[in-house]
């Protein structure tokens, strides 16, 4: 990227709202999503299960999703 484009980017760090934080989206069957949430918790990728959104139906047939906000 050129310097002109870098100047348009917001500054890194500081106080961030939940929309500015990184997110991990989990898509799959209900069982796959639940298993992945448990796996992330056991491997300490997520320090608490509260950081995941509730499992909701995804816009794809038969799929569910959850989001981990870090």
PDB file of C-alpha atoms in Angstrom:
ATOM      1  CA  UNK A   1       0.000   0.000   0.000  1.00  0.00           C
ATOM      2  CA  UNK A   2       1.133   3.501  -0.623  1.00  0.00           C
ATOM      3  CA  UNK A   3       1.576   6.110   2.089  1.00  0.00           C
ATOM      4  CA  UNK A   4      -1.609   7.854   0.955  1.00  0.00           C
ATOM      5  CA  UNK A   5      -3.684   4.769   1.706  1.00  0.00           C
ATOM      6  CA  UNK A   6      -1.914   4.136   5.029  1.00  0.00           C
ATOM      7  CA  UNK A   7      -2.905   7.618   6.179  1.00  0.00           C
ATOM      8  CA  UNK A   8      -6.584   6.752   5.593  1.00  0.00           C
ATOM      9  CA  UNK A   9      -6.414   3.748   7.947  1.00  0.00           C
ATOM     10  CA  UNK A  10      -7.556   4.278  11.541  1.00  0.00           C
ATOM     11  CA  UNK A  11      -4.783   4.310  14.159  1.00  0.00           C
ATOM     12  CA  UNK A  12      -3.939   0.933  15.697  1.00  0.00           C
ATOM     13  CA  UNK A  13      -4.540   0.328  19.412  1.00  0.00           C
ATOM     14  CA  UNK A  14      -6.339   2.443  21.935  1.00  0.00           C
ATOM     15  CA  UNK A  15      -9.838   1.857  23.241  1.00  0.00           C
ATOM     16  CA  UNK A  16     -11.851  -0.223  20.779  1.00  0.00           C
ATOM     17  CA  UNK A  17     -15.553  -0.861  20.567  1.00  0.00           C
ATOM     18  CA  UNK A  18     -16.830  -4.393  20.024  1.00  0.00           C
ATOM     19  CA  UNK A  19     -17.138  -3.738  16.277  1.00  0.00           C
ATOM     20  CA  UNK A  20     -13.430  -2.898  16.061  1.00  0.00           C
ATOM     21  CA  UNK A  21     -12.237  -6.064  17.780  1.00  0.00           C
ATOM     22  CA  UNK A  22     -11.122  -9.118  15.841  1.00  0.00           C
ATOM     23  CA  UNK A  23     -13.738 -11.809  15.314  1.00  0.00           C
ATOM     24  CA  UNK A  24     -13.692 -15.512  14.567  1.00  0.00           C
ATOM     25  CA  UNK A  25     -16.831 -16.744  12.807  1.00  0.00           C
ATOM     26  CA  UNK A  26     -17.739 -20.412  13.262  1.00  0.00           C
ATOM     27  CA  UNK A  27     -20.082 -21.973  10.681  1.00  0.00           C
ATOM     28  CA  UNK A  28     -21.256 -25.568  10.500  1.00  0.00           C
ATOM     29  CA  UNK A  29     -23.819 -27.953  11.834  1.00  0.00           C
ATOM     30  CA  UNK A  30     -24.997 -27.291  15.378  1.00  0.00           C
ATOM     31  CA  UNK A  31     -22.790 -30.107  16.692  1.00  0.00           C
ATOM     32  CA  UNK A  32     -19.716 -28.826  14.783  1.00  0.00           C
ATOM     33  CA  UNK A  33     -20.181 -25.291  16.114  1.00  0.00           C
ATOM     34  CA  UNK A  34     -20.625 -26.507  19.691  1.00  0.00           C
ATOM     35  CA  UNK A  35     -17.589 -28.794  19.389  1.00  0.00           C
ATOM     36  CA  UNK A  36     -15.451 -25.936  18.021  1.00  0.00           C
ATOM     37  CA  UNK A  37     -16.557 -23.612  20.834  1.00  0.00           C
ATOM     38  CA  UNK A  38     -15.560 -26.273  23.393  1.00  0.00           C
ATOM     39  CA  UNK A  39     -12.261 -26.883  21.585  1.00  0.00           C
ATOM     40  CA  UNK A  40     -11.402 -23.153  21.577  1.00  0.00           C
ATOM     41  CA  UNK A  41     -12.135 -22.994  25.306  1.00  0.00           C
ATOM     42  CA  UNK A  42     -10.015 -26.058  26.136  1.00  0.00           C
ATOM     43  CA  UNK A  43      -7.102 -24.811  23.996  1.00  0.00           C
ATOM     44  CA  UNK A  44      -7.396 -21.372  25.671  1.00  0.00           C
ATOM     45  CA  UNK A  45      -8.108 -19.526  22.420  1.00  0.00           C
ATOM     46  CA  UNK A  46     -11.114 -18.134  24.279  1.00  0.00           C
ATOM     47  CA  UNK A  47     -10.710 -17.581  28.013  1.00  0.00           C
ATOM     48  CA  UNK A  48     -14.463 -17.718  28.659  1.00  0.00           C
ATOM     49  CA  UNK A  49     -17.465 -19.145  26.803  1.00  0.00           C
ATOM     50  CA  UNK A  50     -19.249 -15.821  27.352  1.00  0.00           C
ATOM     51  CA  UNK A  51     -17.088 -14.335  24.576  1.00  0.00           C
ATOM     52  CA  UNK A  52     -19.060 -16.394  22.032  1.00  0.00           C
ATOM     53  CA  UNK A  53     -22.381 -15.209  20.683  1.00  0.00           C
ATOM     54  CA  UNK A  54     -25.285 -17.646  21.105  1.00  0.00           C
ATOM     55  CA  UNK A  55     -25.547 -20.305  18.397  1.00  0.00           C
ATOM     56  CA  UNK A  56     -28.003 -19.032  15.787  1.00  0.00           C
ATOM     57  CA  UNK A  57     -29.198 -20.334  12.407  1.00  0.00           C
ATOM     58  CA  UNK A  58     -26.914 -19.210   9.586  1.00  0.00           C
ATOM     59  CA  UNK A  59     -28.242 -17.977   6.236  1.00  0.00           C
ATOM     60  CA  UNK A  60     -27.221 -21.329   4.731  1.00  0.00           C
ATOM     61  CA  UNK A  61     -29.568 -24.303   4.787  1.00  0.00           C
ATOM     62  CA  UNK A  62     -28.928 -26.564   7.772  1.00  0.00           C
ATOM     63  CA  UNK A  63     -26.023 -24.479   9.099  1.00  0.00           C
ATOM     64  CA  UNK A  64     -25.558 -22.632  12.368  1.00  0.00           C
ATOM     65  CA  UNK A  65     -23.079 -20.008  13.469  1.00  0.00           C
ATOM     66  CA  UNK A  66     -21.453 -18.354  16.429  1.00  0.00           C
ATOM     67  CA  UNK A  67     -18.925 -15.537  16.638  1.00  0.00           C
ATOM     68  CA  UNK A  68     -15.980 -15.250  19.023  1.00  0.00           C
ATOM     69  CA  UNK A  69     -15.161 -11.603  19.736  1.00  0.00           C
ATOM     70  CA  UNK A  70     -11.612 -11.216  20.991  1.00  0.00           C
TER      71      UNK A  70
END
